[in-house]
Amino acid sequence: MKALQNVFREISGKHGLGAASFVAVAVLFWVICLITLPQVAMLDYSFRFNLPAAEVGGPQDVYTLENYSYFFQGNDGTVNTLDIGILFKTLIAAVFVTCIDILLCYPIAFILAHSATGVAARMMVIGLIVPFWVNEILRAFAFRVLFGSTGLINGIGMSVGLWDQPVDFIRADVALYSGLTYAYILLMVFPIFNAVEALDRNQIEAARDMGASWWRVHWRVVLPVAKPGIASGATMVFMLTAGALAAPQILGGPSNLWFTQLIYQWFNESANWQRGSAYAVILLIVCISFVMMLMRIFKVSIGEIGR
């Protein structure tokens, strides 16, 4: 609350009370109406029985833990290894995609912040942004075509003799991981860029003059400054990857199932909004707990990410 008051004072001091009030109302509307209230409603749903419409609000409409216990035990009382395994696999995949994005975006962000200038810098930014004018679903289908059995990747691989018959990149989840990595690349590049841009180039030159190798310069000088940006980008990429639905539906193999697809099935195919809400709450809690644990391990605070 104190931070919000400081922001309000800063905006009102620079742009007037009207602009500050508009920003405050917009932020409160966003947080309360578009984030908090839907989450509270979903949380309430998750503790309810799936009843016919005529019985909602009646004596049978009481709170229960059945929807959560089903995730852990199922209907037969045994451990629900299928759903738990799907959640675990989704988290591992989200971590993998996040790591790939960090490895790809860190050098891009560094070059953009400290090497590219003028036309080259503008062309790099345009090259990063323009492809995202295309709808996410269309990009997913483009990746499916690209990695398909008759797609460009298989065509080039077979024409140069790397393999004799088409490789099933869809079943191997190569297309899925590639599509997810590409889908959120901007959310990793620009937080790292904003952090690295603040680094004084003289520090890099001084380290180089003292004989430090490039990897040591980045490890001891650049990475400590870039860590908040990496943490911010990694948080967004991880949460969005774990909660992705369109890309797993389009690019996932026949045996691959994302946890969000389970949630979708409960909501839409089974018409069981209560159990779908419980699964959604479980995913949210697990993802937030995982992110908070990693922030503690890497010693990154919320304040550093906010900067």
Short mmCIF file of C-alpha atoms in Angstrom, two decimals:
data_model
loop_
_atom_site.label_atom_id
_atom_site.label_comp_id
_atom_site.label_asym_id
_atom_site.label_seq_id
_atom_site.Cartn_x
_atom_site.Cartn_y
_atom_site.Cartn_z
CA MET A 1 0.00 0.00 0.00
CA LYS A 2 2.84 2.39 0.81
CA ALA A 3 4.41 1.69 -2.57
CA LEU A 4 1.11 2.51 -4.31
CA GLN A 5 0.89 5.76 -2.36
CA ASN A 6 4.40 6.69 -3.47
CA VAL A 7 3.51 5.94 -7.10
CA PHE A 8 0.34 8.05 -6.78
CA ARG A 9 2.32 10.99 -5.39
CA GLU A 10 4.95 10.69 -8.12
CA ILE A 11 2.38 10.63 -10.92
CA SER A 12 0.34 13.48 -9.44
CA GLY A 13 3.51 15.54 -9.02
CA LYS A 14 4.52 15.08 -12.67
CA HIS A 15 1.18 14.87 -14.49
CA GLY A 16 -1.41 16.29 -12.09
CA LEU A 17 -4.05 14.89 -9.79
CA GLY A 18 -6.39 13.92 -12.66
CA ALA A 19 -3.86 11.63 -14.34
CA ALA A 20 -2.90 10.07 -11.01
CA SER A 21 -6.56 9.43 -10.14
CA PHE A 22 -7.21 7.83 -13.52
CA VAL A 23 -4.22 5.50 -13.10
CA ALA A 24 -5.30 4.60 -9.55
CA VAL A 25 -8.88 3.82 -10.63
CA ALA A 26 -7.67 1.79 -13.63
CA VAL A 27 -5.25 -0.25 -11.51
CA LEU A 28 -7.87 -0.88 -8.80
CA PHE A 29 -10.42 -1.94 -11.42
CA TRP A 30 -7.90 -4.28 -13.00
CA VAL A 31 -6.80 -5.85 -9.70
CA ILE A 32 -10.24 -6.13 -8.09
CA CYS A 33 -12.64 -6.80 -10.98
CA LEU A 34 -10.44 -8.70 -13.43
CA ILE A 35 -8.14 -10.61 -11.08
CA THR A 36 -9.34 -10.83 -7.47
CA LEU A 37 -13.10 -11.36 -7.90
CA PRO A 38 -12.79 -14.08 -10.60
CA GLN A 39 -10.23 -15.92 -8.45
CA VAL A 40 -12.45 -15.68 -5.38
CA ALA A 41 -15.43 -16.98 -7.37
CA MET A 42 -13.36 -19.87 -8.72
CA LEU A 43 -12.11 -20.65 -5.21
CA ASP A 44 -15.70 -20.76 -3.96
CA TYR A 45 -16.70 -23.04 -6.86
CA SER A 46 -13.85 -25.42 -6.02
CA PHE A 47 -15.38 -26.19 -2.61
CA ARG A 48 -18.86 -26.97 -3.97
CA PHE A 49 -20.58 -30.12 -5.22
CA ASN A 50 -21.43 -30.42 -8.90
CA LEU A 51 -25.21 -30.16 -8.56
CA PRO A 52 -28.01 -29.70 -11.10
CA ALA A 53 -29.09 -26.08 -11.53
CA ALA A 54 -32.35 -26.70 -9.64
CA GLU A 55 -30.44 -27.81 -6.52
CA VAL A 56 -27.95 -24.93 -6.42
CA GLY A 57 -28.59 -22.91 -3.26
CA GLY A 58 -30.54 -25.75 -1.68
CA PRO A 59 -29.72 -27.97 1.29
CA GLN A 60 -27.37 -30.12 -0.84
CA ASP A 61 -25.29 -27.08 -1.87
CA VAL A 62 -22.67 -27.17 0.89
CA TYR A 63 -18.92 -26.86 1.04
CA THR A 64 -16.79 -29.95 0.47
CA LEU A 65 -13.19 -31.03 -0.10
CA GLU A 66 -14.25 -33.74 -2.56
CA ASN A 67 -12.89 -31.94 -5.63
CA TYR A 68 -9.43 -31.59 -4.07
CA SER A 69 -9.37 -35.12 -2.67
CA TYR A 70 -10.20 -36.44 -6.15
CA PHE A 71 -6.97 -34.93 -7.50
CA PHE A 72 -4.95 -36.89 -4.94
CA GLN A 73 -6.96 -40.11 -4.70
CA GLY A 74 -9.55 -40.35 -7.45
CA ASN A 75 -12.86 -42.14 -6.96
CA ASP A 76 -11.39 -45.53 -6.04
CA GLY A 77 -9.33 -44.25 -3.10
CA THR A 78 -5.94 -45.05 -4.69
CA VAL A 79 -3.33 -42.43 -5.49
CA ASN A 80 -4.31 -40.50 -8.62
CA THR A 81 -0.95 -40.99 -10.33
CA LEU A 82 -2.30 -39.93 -13.74
CA ASP A 83 -3.33 -36.38 -12.84
CA ILE A 84 -0.41 -35.86 -10.45
CA GLY A 85 1.98 -37.08 -13.13
CA ILE A 86 0.48 -34.72 -15.70
CA LEU A 87 0.91 -31.77 -13.31
CA PHE A 88 4.51 -32.76 -12.61
CA LYS A 89 5.24 -33.16 -16.31
CA THR A 90 3.71 -29.75 -17.05
CA LEU A 91 5.92 -28.08 -14.42
CA ILE A 92 9.05 -29.80 -15.74
CA ALA A 93 8.19 -28.72 -19.29
CA ALA A 94 7.58 -25.14 -18.12
CA VAL A 95 10.98 -25.10 -16.40
CA PHE A 96 12.63 -26.47 -19.55
CA VAL A 97 11.01 -23.83 -21.78
CA THR A 98 11.98 -21.10 -19.30
CA CYS A 99 15.63 -22.23 -19.27
CA ILE A 100 15.76 -22.32 -23.08
CA ASP A 101 14.32 -18.81 -23.22
CA ILE A 102 16.95 -17.55 -20.77
CA LEU A 103 19.77 -19.07 -22.83
CA LEU A 104 18.39 -17.57 -26.05
CA CYS A 105 17.35 -14.16 -24.72
CA TYR A 106 20.29 -13.24 -22.50
CA PRO A 107 22.77 -12.75 -25.39
CA ILE A 108 20.08 -11.01 -27.47
CA ALA A 109 19.31 -8.60 -24.62
CA PHE A 110 23.00 -7.92 -23.97
CA ILE A 111 23.75 -7.22 -27.62
CA LEU A 112 20.69 -5.00 -27.88
CA ALA A 113 21.68 -3.04 -24.77
CA HIS A 114 25.45 -2.69 -25.23
CA SER A 115 26.48 -3.59 -28.78
CA ALA A 116 23.75 -2.71 -31.27
CA THR A 117 23.26 0.98 -31.97
CA GLY A 118 21.31 3.13 -34.40
CA VAL A 119 19.74 1.29 -37.31
CA ALA A 120 20.98 -2.12 -36.14
CA ALA A 121 19.28 -1.73 -32.73
CA ARG A 122 16.02 -0.57 -34.30
CA MET A 123 16.05 -3.44 -36.78
CA MET A 124 16.62 -5.95 -33.96
CA VAL A 125 13.66 -4.55 -32.01
CA ILE A 126 11.45 -4.58 -35.11
CA GLY A 127 12.55 -8.13 -35.90
CA LEU A 128 11.53 -9.20 -32.40
CA ILE A 129 8.18 -7.39 -32.31
CA VAL A 130 6.72 -7.65 -35.83
CA PRO A 131 6.27 -11.48 -35.84
CA PHE A 132 4.05 -11.09 -32.77
CA TRP A 133 1.55 -9.11 -34.83
CA VAL A 134 0.39 -12.55 -35.94
CA ASN A 135 -2.20 -14.21 -33.69
CA GLU A 136 -0.85 -16.78 -31.21
CA ILE A 137 -3.05 -19.55 -32.61
CA LEU A 138 -1.87 -18.86 -36.16
CA ARG A 139 1.74 -18.96 -34.98
CA ALA A 140 1.06 -22.33 -33.33
CA PHE A 141 -0.38 -23.73 -36.55
CA ALA A 142 2.63 -22.31 -38.43
CA PHE A 143 4.91 -24.30 -36.11
CA ARG A 144 2.80 -27.41 -36.72
CA VAL A 145 3.26 -26.95 -40.47
CA LEU A 146 6.96 -26.20 -40.01
CA PHE A 147 7.61 -29.37 -37.99
CA GLY A 148 5.10 -31.58 -39.81
CA SER A 149 6.05 -34.74 -41.69
CA THR A 150 5.98 -32.80 -44.97
CA GLY A 151 7.12 -29.52 -43.42
CA LEU A 152 10.19 -27.39 -44.00
CA ILE A 153 12.35 -29.00 -41.29
CA ASN A 154 11.78 -32.55 -42.56
CA GLY A 155 12.16 -31.37 -46.15
CA ILE A 156 15.57 -29.82 -45.51
CA GLY A 157 16.73 -32.71 -43.33
CA MET A 158 15.83 -35.30 -45.95
CA SER A 159 17.20 -33.27 -48.86
CA VAL A 160 20.67 -32.92 -47.28
CA GLY A 161 20.70 -36.54 -46.12
CA LEU A 162 20.42 -36.03 -42.34
CA TRP A 163 17.63 -38.64 -42.18
CA ASP A 164 15.95 -40.96 -44.68
CA GLN A 165 12.31 -40.66 -43.60
CA PRO A 166 10.23 -37.94 -41.95
CA VAL A 167 10.85 -37.45 -38.23
CA ASP A 168 7.72 -37.15 -36.09
CA PHE A 169 8.57 -33.88 -34.30
CA ILE A 170 4.95 -33.55 -33.14
CA ARG A 171 4.92 -36.84 -31.22
CA ALA A 172 8.38 -36.07 -29.78
CA ASP A 173 7.08 -32.70 -28.47
CA VAL A 174 9.83 -30.83 -30.32
CA ALA A 175 7.22 -28.67 -32.04
CA LEU A 176 5.46 -27.97 -28.72
CA TYR A 177 8.60 -26.88 -26.88
CA SER A 178 9.76 -24.81 -29.84
CA GLY A 179 6.38 -23.10 -30.15
CA LEU A 180 6.19 -22.31 -26.43
CA THR A 181 9.77 -21.04 -26.38
CA TYR A 182 9.01 -18.70 -29.27
CA ALA A 183 5.61 -17.62 -27.92
CA TYR A 184 7.02 -15.93 -24.81
CA ILE A 185 10.44 -14.83 -26.02
CA LEU A 186 9.60 -11.12 -25.78
CA LEU A 187 8.63 -11.51 -22.13
CA MET A 188 12.18 -12.68 -21.46
CA VAL A 189 14.14 -10.34 -23.74
CA PHE A 190 12.84 -6.98 -22.57
CA PRO A 191 13.07 -7.51 -18.76
CA ILE A 192 16.69 -8.64 -19.20
CA PHE A 193 17.31 -5.73 -21.58
CA ASN A 194 15.92 -3.22 -19.08
CA ALA A 195 18.19 -4.60 -16.35
CA VAL A 196 21.36 -4.87 -18.46
CA GLU A 197 20.87 -1.46 -20.03
CA ALA A 198 21.44 0.15 -16.62
CA LEU A 199 24.90 -1.41 -16.40
CA ASP A 200 27.75 1.08 -16.84
CA ARG A 201 29.79 -0.03 -19.84
CA ASN A 202 32.94 1.23 -18.10
CA GLN A 203 32.60 -1.65 -15.63
CA ILE A 204 32.77 -4.13 -18.49
CA GLU A 205 35.75 -2.36 -20.03
CA ALA A 206 37.53 -2.26 -16.67
CA ALA A 207 37.03 -5.98 -16.18
CA ARG A 208 38.34 -6.67 -19.67
CA ASP A 209 41.37 -4.41 -19.11
CA MET A 210 42.19 -6.39 -15.97
CA GLY A 211 42.37 -9.56 -18.04
CA ALA A 212 38.99 -11.14 -17.28
CA SER A 213 37.66 -13.48 -19.96
CA TRP A 214 34.25 -12.85 -21.51
CA TRP A 215 32.54 -15.59 -19.54
CA ARG A 216 34.03 -14.21 -16.30
CA VAL A 217 32.91 -10.67 -17.19
CA HIS A 218 29.37 -11.90 -17.67
CA TRP A 219 29.43 -14.10 -14.55
CA ARG A 220 30.89 -11.50 -12.17
CA VAL A 221 29.78 -8.17 -13.69
CA VAL A 222 26.78 -8.54 -16.00
CA LEU A 223 24.76 -11.37 -14.42
CA PRO A 224 24.49 -9.77 -10.94
CA VAL A 225 22.93 -6.73 -12.60
CA ALA A 226 20.78 -8.81 -14.96
CA LYS A 227 19.53 -11.18 -12.24
CA PRO A 228 16.34 -9.19 -11.40
CA GLY A 229 15.47 -8.97 -15.11
CA ILE A 230 16.11 -12.69 -15.57
CA ALA A 231 13.95 -13.45 -12.53
CA SER A 232 11.14 -11.22 -13.82
CA GLY A 233 11.21 -12.74 -17.30
CA ALA A 234 11.54 -16.28 -15.97
CA THR A 235 8.52 -15.78 -13.70
CA MET A 236 6.32 -14.60 -16.56
CA VAL A 237 7.51 -17.27 -18.98
CA PHE A 238 7.13 -20.07 -16.43
CA MET A 239 3.63 -19.04 -15.33
CA LEU A 240 2.38 -18.54 -18.88
CA THR A 241 3.94 -21.79 -20.11
CA ALA A 242 2.45 -23.80 -17.25
CA GLY A 243 -0.93 -22.18 -17.98
CA ALA A 244 -0.78 -22.47 -21.77
CA LEU A 245 -3.67 -24.15 -23.56
CA ALA A 246 -3.70 -23.27 -27.26
CA ALA A 247 -0.13 -24.41 -27.99
CA PRO A 248 -0.46 -27.80 -26.21
CA GLN A 249 -3.80 -28.38 -27.97
CA ILE A 250 -2.32 -27.64 -31.42
CA LEU A 251 1.31 -28.76 -31.12
CA GLY A 252 1.10 -31.52 -28.49
CA GLY A 253 1.50 -35.14 -29.51
CA PRO A 254 -1.35 -37.67 -29.17
CA SER A 255 0.08 -39.07 -25.92
CA ASN A 256 0.96 -35.68 -24.47
CA LEU A 257 -1.48 -34.01 -22.08
CA TRP A 258 -0.97 -30.63 -20.45
CA PHE A 259 -2.51 -29.94 -17.04
CA THR A 260 -4.48 -27.03 -18.50
CA GLN A 261 -6.08 -29.49 -20.90
CA LEU A 262 -7.34 -31.45 -17.90
CA ILE A 263 -8.85 -28.23 -16.52
CA TYR A 264 -10.41 -27.52 -19.92
CA GLN A 265 -11.91 -31.00 -20.02
CA TRP A 266 -13.50 -30.62 -16.58
CA PHE A 267 -14.97 -27.23 -17.46
CA ASN A 268 -16.16 -27.85 -21.00
CA GLU A 269 -16.37 -31.57 -21.77
CA SER A 270 -17.49 -32.85 -18.36
CA ALA A 271 -19.41 -29.66 -17.43
CA ASN A 272 -17.96 -29.99 -13.94
CA TRP A 273 -16.96 -26.42 -13.14
CA GLN A 274 -16.41 -27.25 -9.48
CA ARG A 275 -13.72 -29.84 -10.16
CA GLY A 276 -12.23 -27.72 -12.92
CA SER A 277 -11.99 -24.82 -10.47
CA ALA A 278 -10.27 -27.06 -7.92
CA TYR A 279 -7.71 -28.17 -10.51
CA ALA A 280 -7.16 -24.54 -11.55
CA VAL A 281 -6.59 -23.53 -7.92
CA ILE A 282 -4.13 -26.41 -7.47
CA LEU A 283 -2.18 -25.31 -10.55
CA LEU A 284 -2.11 -21.70 -9.33
CA ILE A 285 -0.92 -22.62 -5.83
CA VAL A 286 1.74 -25.02 -7.10
CA CYS A 287 3.09 -22.52 -9.65
CA ILE A 288 3.22 -19.63 -7.16
CA SER A 289 4.88 -21.84 -4.54
CA PHE A 290 7.45 -23.02 -7.08
CA VAL A 291 8.25 -19.45 -8.17
CA MET A 292 8.57 -18.26 -4.55
CA MET A 293 10.87 -21.19 -3.77
CA LEU A 294 13.15 -20.36 -6.71
CA MET A 295 13.21 -16.68 -5.74
CA ARG A 296 14.35 -17.71 -2.27
CA ILE A 297 17.00 -20.07 -3.66
CA PHE A 298 18.43 -17.44 -6.03
CA LYS A 299 17.97 -14.65 -3.45
CA VAL A 300 15.80 -12.40 -5.58
CA SER A 301 13.15 -10.27 -3.89
CA ILE A 302 9.82 -8.98 -5.22
CA GLY A 303 11.20 -5.43 -4.99
CA GLU A 304 14.14 -6.28 -7.27
CA ILE A 305 11.78 -7.82 -9.83
CA GLY A 306 9.57 -4.72 -9.66
CA ARG A 307 12.49 -2.50 -10.54
#
